[in-house]
Short mmCIF file of C-alpha atoms and ligand atoms in Angstrom, two decimals:
data_model
loop_
_atom_site.label_atom_id
_atom_site.label_comp_id
_atom_site.label_asym_id
_atom_site.label_seq_id
_atom_site.Cartn_x
_atom_site.Cartn_y
_atom_site.Cartn_z
CA MET A 1 7.19 78.02 49.71
CA LYS A 2 5.65 77.96 46.20
CA LYS A 3 2.46 79.95 45.76
CA VAL A 4 -0.51 78.82 43.69
CA LEU A 5 -3.67 80.77 42.84
CA ILE A 6 -6.68 78.50 42.26
CA THR A 7 -9.80 80.04 40.73
CA GLY A 8 -13.10 78.27 41.27
CA ALA A 9 -11.72 77.25 44.67
CA ALA A 10 -15.16 76.94 46.31
CA GLY A 11 -16.35 74.55 43.61
CA PHE A 12 -16.09 70.81 43.37
CA LEU A 13 -12.75 70.37 41.58
CA GLY A 14 -11.24 73.65 42.80
CA SER A 15 -11.71 72.71 46.46
CA HIS A 16 -10.10 69.29 45.97
CA LEU A 17 -7.19 70.97 44.20
CA CYS A 18 -6.77 73.38 47.14
CA ASP A 19 -6.53 70.35 49.46
CA ARG A 20 -3.99 68.63 47.24
CA PHE A 21 -1.69 71.64 46.90
CA ILE A 22 -1.81 72.33 50.63
CA LYS A 23 -0.92 68.69 51.24
CA GLU A 24 2.04 69.08 48.86
CA GLY A 25 3.33 72.04 50.89
CA TYR A 26 2.21 74.97 48.74
CA LYS A 27 0.77 78.27 49.84
CA VAL A 28 -2.69 78.29 48.25
CA ILE A 29 -4.76 81.34 47.39
CA GLY A 30 -8.32 80.42 46.50
CA MET A 31 -10.48 82.78 44.45
CA ASP A 32 -14.21 82.44 43.80
CA ASN A 33 -17.39 84.49 43.53
CA PHE A 34 -19.66 81.61 44.68
CA ILE A 35 -21.87 81.75 41.60
CA THR A 36 -22.06 77.94 41.55
CA GLY A 37 -19.70 77.17 44.44
CA ASP A 38 -20.27 76.74 48.14
CA LYS A 39 -18.40 78.17 51.14
CA LYS A 40 -18.83 74.80 52.81
CA ASN A 41 -16.36 73.21 50.35
CA ILE A 42 -13.47 75.26 51.74
CA ALA A 43 -14.71 75.84 55.31
CA HIS A 44 -12.22 73.26 56.61
CA LEU A 45 -9.36 75.42 55.25
CA SER A 46 -10.44 78.67 56.88
CA ASN A 47 -7.95 78.45 59.74
CA ASN A 48 -5.14 76.95 57.73
CA PRO A 49 -2.20 79.40 57.65
CA ASN A 50 -1.29 78.15 54.16
CA PHE A 51 -4.67 79.06 52.72
CA ASP A 52 -5.96 82.51 51.80
CA PHE A 53 -9.20 83.29 50.09
CA ILE A 54 -10.23 86.17 47.82
CA ASP A 55 -13.90 86.69 46.99
CA HIS A 56 -13.72 87.96 43.42
CA ASP A 57 -15.35 87.58 40.00
CA VAL A 58 -12.42 86.71 37.71
CA SER A 59 -14.24 88.11 34.67
CA GLU A 60 -13.31 91.49 36.20
CA TYR A 61 -9.69 92.66 36.40
CA VAL A 62 -7.76 90.43 38.81
CA LYS A 63 -5.50 92.33 41.17
CA PHE A 64 -2.99 90.34 43.16
CA ASP A 65 -0.05 91.71 45.16
CA GLY A 66 3.03 89.59 45.61
CA GLU A 67 4.56 86.70 43.76
CA LEU A 68 2.86 83.70 42.20
CA ASP A 69 4.39 80.50 40.85
CA TYR A 70 1.29 78.84 39.44
CA ILE A 71 -2.26 79.75 38.45
CA LEU A 72 -4.94 77.09 38.00
CA HIS A 73 -8.01 78.51 36.29
CA PHE A 74 -10.97 76.35 37.32
CA ALA A 75 -13.64 79.04 37.68
CA SER A 76 -16.60 78.33 35.39
CA PRO A 77 -20.09 76.94 35.70
CA ALA A 78 -19.65 73.30 34.73
CA SER A 79 -23.05 71.66 34.70
CA PRO A 80 -25.31 72.02 31.64
CA ILE A 81 -28.08 73.33 33.89
CA ASP A 82 -25.78 75.99 35.34
CA TYR A 83 -24.50 77.24 32.04
CA LEU A 84 -27.93 77.27 30.49
CA LYS A 85 -29.14 79.35 33.42
CA ILE A 86 -26.18 81.77 33.40
CA PRO A 87 -24.97 81.73 29.79
CA ILE A 88 -23.39 85.20 29.68
CA GLN A 89 -21.37 84.64 32.88
CA THR A 90 -20.23 81.32 31.42
CA LEU A 91 -18.99 82.96 28.24
CA LYS A 92 -17.33 85.72 30.23
CA VAL A 93 -15.44 83.55 32.70
CA GLY A 94 -14.07 81.37 29.89
CA SER A 95 -13.04 84.33 27.76
CA LEU A 96 -12.56 87.56 29.79
CA GLY A 97 -11.70 85.60 32.94
CA THR A 98 -9.05 83.56 31.12
CA HIS A 99 -7.67 86.73 29.51
CA ASN A 100 -7.37 88.44 32.91
CA LEU A 101 -5.62 85.44 34.43
CA LEU A 102 -3.23 85.03 31.51
CA GLY A 103 -2.36 88.70 31.96
CA LEU A 104 -1.67 88.02 35.62
CA ALA A 105 0.41 84.94 34.74
CA LYS A 106 2.45 87.03 32.31
CA ALA A 107 3.01 89.80 34.87
CA LYS A 108 4.02 87.36 37.62
CA ARG A 109 5.92 84.98 35.31
CA ALA A 110 3.70 82.24 36.68
CA ARG A 111 2.83 78.98 34.96
CA MET A 112 -0.88 78.76 34.18
CA LEU A 113 -3.02 75.64 33.76
CA ILE A 114 -6.52 75.97 32.36
CA ALA A 115 -9.44 73.61 32.95
CA SER A 116 -10.67 72.73 29.50
CA THR A 117 -13.18 69.99 28.85
CA SER A 118 -14.27 67.05 26.74
CA GLU A 119 -17.03 69.44 25.59
CA VAL A 120 -14.53 70.95 23.13
CA TYR A 121 -15.16 67.73 21.16
CA GLY A 122 -18.93 68.49 21.18
CA ASP A 123 -21.03 65.53 20.01
CA PRO A 124 -17.95 63.66 18.80
CA LEU A 125 -17.64 61.92 15.46
CA VAL A 126 -14.36 60.30 16.52
CA HIS A 127 -14.50 57.67 19.26
CA PRO A 128 -12.77 57.45 21.68
CA GLN A 129 -11.71 61.08 21.61
CA THR A 130 -8.04 61.78 20.94
CA GLU A 131 -6.47 65.19 21.52
CA ASP A 132 -5.93 65.73 17.78
CA TYR A 133 -9.69 65.57 17.07
CA TYR A 134 -11.03 69.08 16.34
CA GLY A 135 -14.55 68.41 17.56
CA ASN A 136 -18.14 68.78 16.47
CA VAL A 137 -19.70 71.72 18.31
CA ASN A 138 -22.88 73.63 17.50
CA THR A 139 -21.72 77.21 18.13
CA ILE A 140 -25.26 78.58 18.48
CA GLY A 141 -26.83 75.68 20.37
CA PRO A 142 -27.69 75.99 24.07
CA ARG A 143 -24.45 74.26 25.09
CA GLY A 144 -22.42 76.48 22.75
CA VAL A 145 -21.91 79.09 25.50
CA TYR A 146 -19.82 76.62 27.47
CA ASP A 147 -18.19 74.71 24.63
CA GLU A 148 -17.16 77.80 22.68
CA ALA A 149 -15.93 79.64 25.79
CA LYS A 150 -13.70 76.64 26.50
CA ARG A 151 -12.51 76.48 22.90
CA PHE A 152 -11.69 80.20 22.99
CA GLN A 153 -9.96 79.61 26.32
CA GLU A 154 -7.66 77.05 24.71
CA SER A 155 -6.93 79.41 21.78
CA ILE A 156 -6.08 82.44 23.90
CA THR A 157 -3.95 80.26 26.17
CA MET A 158 -1.92 79.02 23.21
CA ALA A 159 -1.66 82.60 21.89
CA TYR A 160 -0.25 83.81 25.22
CA HIS A 161 2.16 80.92 25.16
CA ARG A 162 3.30 81.50 21.58
CA PHE A 163 3.27 85.31 21.54
CA HIS A 164 4.17 86.21 25.12
CA GLY A 165 6.07 83.08 26.12
CA VAL A 166 3.77 82.39 29.09
CA GLU A 167 4.20 78.84 30.40
CA THR A 168 0.84 77.19 29.94
CA ARG A 169 -0.83 73.80 30.38
CA ILE A 170 -4.25 72.66 29.12
CA VAL A 171 -6.18 69.79 30.69
CA ARG A 172 -9.24 68.44 28.88
CA ILE A 173 -11.29 67.07 31.74
CA PHE A 174 -13.81 64.30 31.09
CA ASN A 175 -16.85 63.79 33.39
CA THR A 176 -15.46 63.77 36.92
CA TYR A 177 -17.39 63.02 40.11
CA GLY A 178 -16.97 62.70 43.84
CA PRO A 179 -17.78 64.31 47.18
CA ARG A 180 -18.59 68.07 47.14
CA MET A 181 -20.50 67.98 43.88
CA ARG A 182 -23.62 70.06 44.38
CA LEU A 183 -26.52 67.69 44.90
CA ASN A 184 -28.82 69.81 42.76
CA ASP A 185 -26.46 70.89 40.00
CA GLY A 186 -28.30 68.73 37.47
CA ARG A 187 -25.33 66.56 36.50
CA VAL A 188 -26.26 62.94 36.18
CA ILE A 189 -24.52 61.54 39.28
CA PRO A 190 -25.88 64.02 41.84
CA ALA A 191 -29.21 63.96 39.99
CA PHE A 192 -29.63 60.17 40.25
CA MET A 193 -28.27 59.98 43.79
CA GLY A 194 -30.47 62.86 44.96
CA GLN A 195 -33.51 61.22 43.38
CA ALA A 196 -32.72 57.91 45.07
CA LEU A 197 -32.29 59.61 48.45
CA ARG A 198 -35.55 61.56 48.12
CA GLY A 199 -37.46 58.48 46.97
CA GLU A 200 -38.10 59.88 43.50
CA ASP A 201 -37.91 58.13 40.14
CA LEU A 202 -34.61 58.42 38.28
CA THR A 203 -34.91 60.68 35.23
CA ILE A 204 -33.17 59.33 32.13
CA PHE A 205 -32.92 61.85 29.32
CA GLY A 206 -33.56 60.38 25.88
CA ASP A 207 -33.52 56.58 25.62
CA GLY A 208 -30.42 56.33 27.82
CA SER A 209 -28.24 54.89 25.04
CA GLN A 210 -25.89 57.90 25.23
CA THR A 211 -22.63 57.07 26.96
CA ARG A 212 -20.29 58.76 29.42
CA SER A 213 -17.05 57.70 31.12
CA PHE A 214 -16.80 58.76 34.76
CA CYS A 215 -13.55 59.61 36.51
CA TYR A 216 -13.20 59.73 40.29
CA VAL A 217 -12.00 63.10 41.61
CA ASP A 218 -8.77 61.83 43.24
CA ASP A 219 -7.63 60.36 39.91
CA GLN A 220 -8.50 63.61 38.14
CA VAL A 221 -6.56 65.71 40.66
CA GLU A 222 -3.53 63.43 40.33
CA GLY A 223 -3.58 63.81 36.54
CA ILE A 224 -3.88 67.60 36.79
CA TYR A 225 -1.07 67.78 39.32
CA ARG A 226 1.26 65.76 37.12
CA LEU A 227 0.36 67.76 34.02
CA LEU A 228 1.06 71.06 35.77
CA LEU A 229 4.54 69.88 36.71
CA SER A 230 5.25 68.39 33.27
CA ASP A 231 6.72 70.36 30.38
CA TYR A 232 3.93 69.57 27.89
CA VAL A 233 2.10 72.57 26.46
CA GLU A 234 -0.64 71.12 24.26
CA PRO A 235 -3.97 69.75 25.55
CA VAL A 236 -4.04 66.46 27.44
CA ASN A 237 -7.17 64.37 28.10
CA ILE A 238 -7.63 63.35 31.72
CA GLY A 239 -10.53 61.00 32.38
CA ASN A 240 -11.48 57.41 32.96
CA PRO A 241 -12.01 55.45 29.72
CA HIS A 242 -14.46 53.01 31.33
CA GLU A 243 -17.57 53.89 29.29
CA ILE A 244 -21.18 53.12 30.20
CA SER A 245 -24.61 53.99 28.80
CA ILE A 246 -26.76 56.23 30.97
CA LYS A 247 -29.42 53.50 31.07
CA ASP A 248 -26.97 50.92 32.48
CA PHE A 249 -25.59 53.56 34.80
CA ALA A 250 -29.08 54.21 36.24
CA GLU A 251 -29.32 50.46 36.97
CA GLU A 252 -25.99 50.61 38.80
CA ILE A 253 -27.25 53.50 40.92
CA ILE A 254 -30.48 51.65 41.69
CA LYS A 255 -28.44 48.68 42.95
CA LEU A 256 -26.02 50.84 44.91
CA THR A 257 -28.69 52.90 46.65
CA GLY A 258 -31.23 50.11 47.06
CA THR A 259 -34.00 52.48 45.93
CA THR A 260 -37.31 50.90 45.06
CA GLN A 261 -38.10 53.67 42.58
CA LYS A 262 -38.07 53.12 38.83
CA VAL A 263 -36.55 55.00 35.92
CA ILE A 264 -38.62 57.45 33.89
CA TYR A 265 -37.73 58.83 30.48
CA GLN A 266 -37.65 62.53 29.60
CA ASP A 267 -36.64 64.45 26.46
CA LEU A 268 -32.98 64.39 25.51
CA PRO A 269 -31.48 67.89 25.83
CA VAL A 270 -30.50 69.60 22.59
CA ASN A 271 -26.98 68.70 21.42
CA ASP A 272 -26.47 66.23 24.27
CA PRO A 273 -23.37 64.27 23.15
CA MET A 274 -24.27 60.68 22.26
CA GLN A 275 -20.94 59.15 23.21
CA ARG A 276 -17.92 60.13 25.20
CA GLN A 277 -14.79 58.26 26.13
CA PRO A 278 -11.32 59.71 26.58
CA ASP A 279 -8.36 58.23 24.77
CA ILE A 280 -5.73 58.56 27.50
CA THR A 281 -2.74 57.19 25.58
CA LEU A 282 -1.05 60.59 25.74
CA ALA A 283 -1.52 61.04 29.50
CA LYS A 284 -0.22 57.52 30.13
CA LYS A 285 2.87 58.14 28.02
CA LEU A 286 3.64 61.71 29.13
CA LEU A 287 2.62 61.61 32.77
CA GLY A 288 2.72 57.92 33.62
CA TRP A 289 -0.87 58.51 34.73
CA GLU A 290 -3.96 56.36 34.59
CA PRO A 291 -7.06 56.19 36.79
CA LYS A 292 -6.86 53.90 39.81
CA VAL A 293 -10.33 54.14 41.39
CA ASP A 294 -12.96 51.97 39.76
CA ARG A 295 -16.54 53.16 39.41
CA ALA A 296 -18.01 50.90 42.10
CA GLU A 297 -15.55 52.23 44.68
CA GLY A 298 -15.84 55.88 43.63
CA MET A 299 -19.64 55.75 43.51
CA LYS A 300 -19.81 54.28 46.98
CA ILE A 301 -17.67 57.08 48.43
CA THR A 302 -19.76 59.65 46.56
CA TYR A 303 -23.04 58.14 47.72
CA ASP A 304 -21.81 58.11 51.32
CA TYR A 305 -21.08 61.83 50.93
CA PHE A 306 -24.56 62.62 49.61
CA LYS A 307 -26.12 60.51 52.36
CA SER A 308 -24.34 62.68 54.93
CA LEU A 309 -26.08 65.88 53.74
CA THR A 310 -28.81 67.48 55.81
CA GLU A 311 -32.53 67.18 55.02
CA GLU A 312 -32.50 70.86 54.09
CA GLU A 313 -29.70 70.32 51.56
CA LEU A 314 -31.42 67.25 50.18
CA TYR A 315 -34.68 69.07 49.54
CA LYS A 316 -33.30 72.40 48.30
CA SER A 317 -35.51 73.05 45.29
CA GLU A 318 -32.87 74.77 43.17
CA HIS A 319 -32.76 73.17 39.71
CA LYS A 320 -35.18 70.44 40.64
CA ASP A 321 -37.28 71.24 37.65
CA PHE A 322 -34.98 72.17 34.84
CA SER A 323 -36.88 70.78 31.88
CA GLY A 324 -37.63 74.38 30.85
CA PHE A 325 -34.02 75.29 30.33
CA ILE A 326 -32.75 72.29 28.66
CA ASN A 327 -34.53 72.29 25.35
CA LYS A 328 -34.52 75.98 24.52
P1 NAD B 1 -18.22 73.92 40.08
O1 NAD B 1 -19.41 74.65 39.59
O2 NAD B 1 -18.37 73.03 41.28
O3 NAD B 1 -17.04 74.92 40.39
C1 NAD B 1 -16.81 76.08 39.64
C2 NAD B 1 -16.45 77.19 40.61
O4 NAD B 1 -16.13 78.37 39.84
C3 NAD B 1 -17.60 77.58 41.53
O5 NAD B 1 -17.15 77.61 42.87
C4 NAD B 1 -18.03 78.95 41.04
O6 NAD B 1 -18.57 79.76 42.07
C5 NAD B 1 -16.71 79.49 40.50
N1 NAD B 1 -16.87 80.57 39.49
C6 NAD B 1 -17.64 80.53 38.37
N2 NAD B 1 -17.54 81.71 37.71
C7 NAD B 1 -16.68 82.49 38.42
C8 NAD B 1 -16.18 83.79 38.26
N3 NAD B 1 -16.52 84.56 37.22
N4 NAD B 1 -15.30 84.27 39.18
C9 NAD B 1 -14.92 83.52 40.25
N5 NAD B 1 -15.38 82.28 40.45
C10 NAD B 1 -16.26 81.76 39.56
O7 NAD B 1 -17.66 73.06 38.83
P2 NAD B 1 -16.50 71.97 38.77
O8 NAD B 1 -17.10 70.69 38.35
O9 NAD B 1 -15.68 72.03 39.97
O10 NAD B 1 -15.66 72.51 37.53
C11 NAD B 1 -14.48 73.25 37.71
C12 NAD B 1 -13.79 73.49 36.38
O11 NAD B 1 -13.50 72.24 35.75
C13 NAD B 1 -14.64 74.29 35.39
O12 NAD B 1 -13.81 75.17 34.67
C14 NAD B 1 -15.19 73.22 34.46
O13 NAD B 1 -15.45 73.73 33.18
C15 NAD B 1 -14.06 72.21 34.45
N6 NAD B 1 -14.56 70.86 34.12
C16 NAD B 1 -15.19 70.10 35.05
C17 NAD B 1 -15.65 68.85 34.69
C18 NAD B 1 -16.30 67.93 35.68
O14 NAD B 1 -16.69 66.82 35.29
N7 NAD B 1 -16.43 68.27 36.94
C19 NAD B 1 -15.51 68.39 33.37
C20 NAD B 1 -14.88 69.22 32.45
C21 NAD B 1 -14.40 70.45 32.83
N1 UDP B 2 -28.77 62.84 32.29
C1 UDP B 2 -29.89 62.06 32.53
N2 UDP B 2 -30.68 62.36 33.61
C2 UDP B 2 -30.40 63.37 34.48
C3 UDP B 2 -29.24 64.15 34.24
C4 UDP B 2 -28.45 63.86 33.14
O1 UDP B 2 -30.17 61.12 31.78
O2 UDP B 2 -31.17 63.57 35.44
C5 UDP B 2 -27.92 62.53 31.12
C6 UDP B 2 -27.58 63.72 30.24
O3 UDP B 2 -28.59 63.93 29.27
C7 UDP B 2 -26.27 63.26 29.61
C8 UDP B 2 -25.62 62.42 30.72
O4 UDP B 2 -26.67 62.09 31.63
O5 UDP B 2 -26.51 62.43 28.51
C9 UDP B 2 -24.53 63.16 31.48
O6 UDP B 2 -25.05 64.42 31.87
P1 UDP B 2 -24.25 65.45 32.75
O7 UDP B 2 -25.09 66.67 32.86
O8 UDP B 2 -23.80 64.79 33.99
O9 UDP B 2 -22.92 65.76 31.94
P2 UDP B 2 -22.55 66.08 30.40
O10 UDP B 2 -23.77 65.99 29.53
O11 UDP B 2 -21.98 67.46 30.45
O12 UDP B 2 -21.57 65.04 30.09
#
């Protein structure tokens, strides 16, 4: 039985990856320190004999006895609100955490895949974004802690590959959504859906002309799975190219949820990218992959998930007022 270590296992993507690898017949070891994750996301795996869990901060030395075939490094705060609130931890998990895990991959002769991001392109001047675009990132801006940690993560991963011969894979993930996102993590989909469910107005940052392209989690996991098993070392974009402005997206959410609330406009966060759309030509060619779930279908599943949360979860005040963080 092949063994895979998944960091960030109690988070949104990490928990879905745990499910996928268990379904494929792997032994899965999840690792997380719950800084932005939730035990609930992996509670259903607690009695599964093919799942083990280690509560550990991967920015500290990672000790693991026994063999490993694969490491998937998904630990990192991933929402702008989270990484603005915990900037040092964000820098550390992308840099020290990645270094520790690459060391472990080298020692175990395991193949390691890192979760990079469309944020390495910053506020992109090339559209749609192709993997050969170097990006436009403000190193010292509030988002720099995340973007630069991820850029460093890609560099150290390639260095371990070139210098130590570690087998590595790099996925550049574009905005992905689905069940198990944290309702109050500040990202636009849980934010709008939470507002609709609480009967609040939907907060659009800026004039809403900025665009994003949203990928449903099952499509993302499929792309990651195929990339891991491929022999391609350089970064690959995985995302859904169907682009929409945030203003139009708010209208879609209003229709979907049937809320009678309106949209209200707030300041655009500093360095908020104005456009984002993955060019997935490479993923199509290399992996025979493209997204299958359209936004209407994915949003409905996601909304059904948020509707199933308890009143207590719906009204948890964490991050409800984050205007203070966002423009510092
Ligand atoms: P998430 O916040 O739901 O999950 C991240 C998990 O990592 C959490 O469970 C958190 O507790 C854990 N973690 C953070 N620091 C840790 C540390 N030092 N040690 C151990 N565990 C730690 O976020 P997500 O959306 O699931 O993102 C997962 C990964 O995918 C991140 O690396 C993120 O940068 C990347 N990514 C996600 C998206 C997206 O749209 N969801 C887009 C681009 C990149
Ligand atoms: N956004 C918004 N209202 C919100 C939350 C986010 O208008 O309540 C905007 C945000 O400014 C950005 C887009 O939605 O332009 C996507 O934000 P998210 O935090 O989901 O992801 P990212 O900026 O990392 O792509």
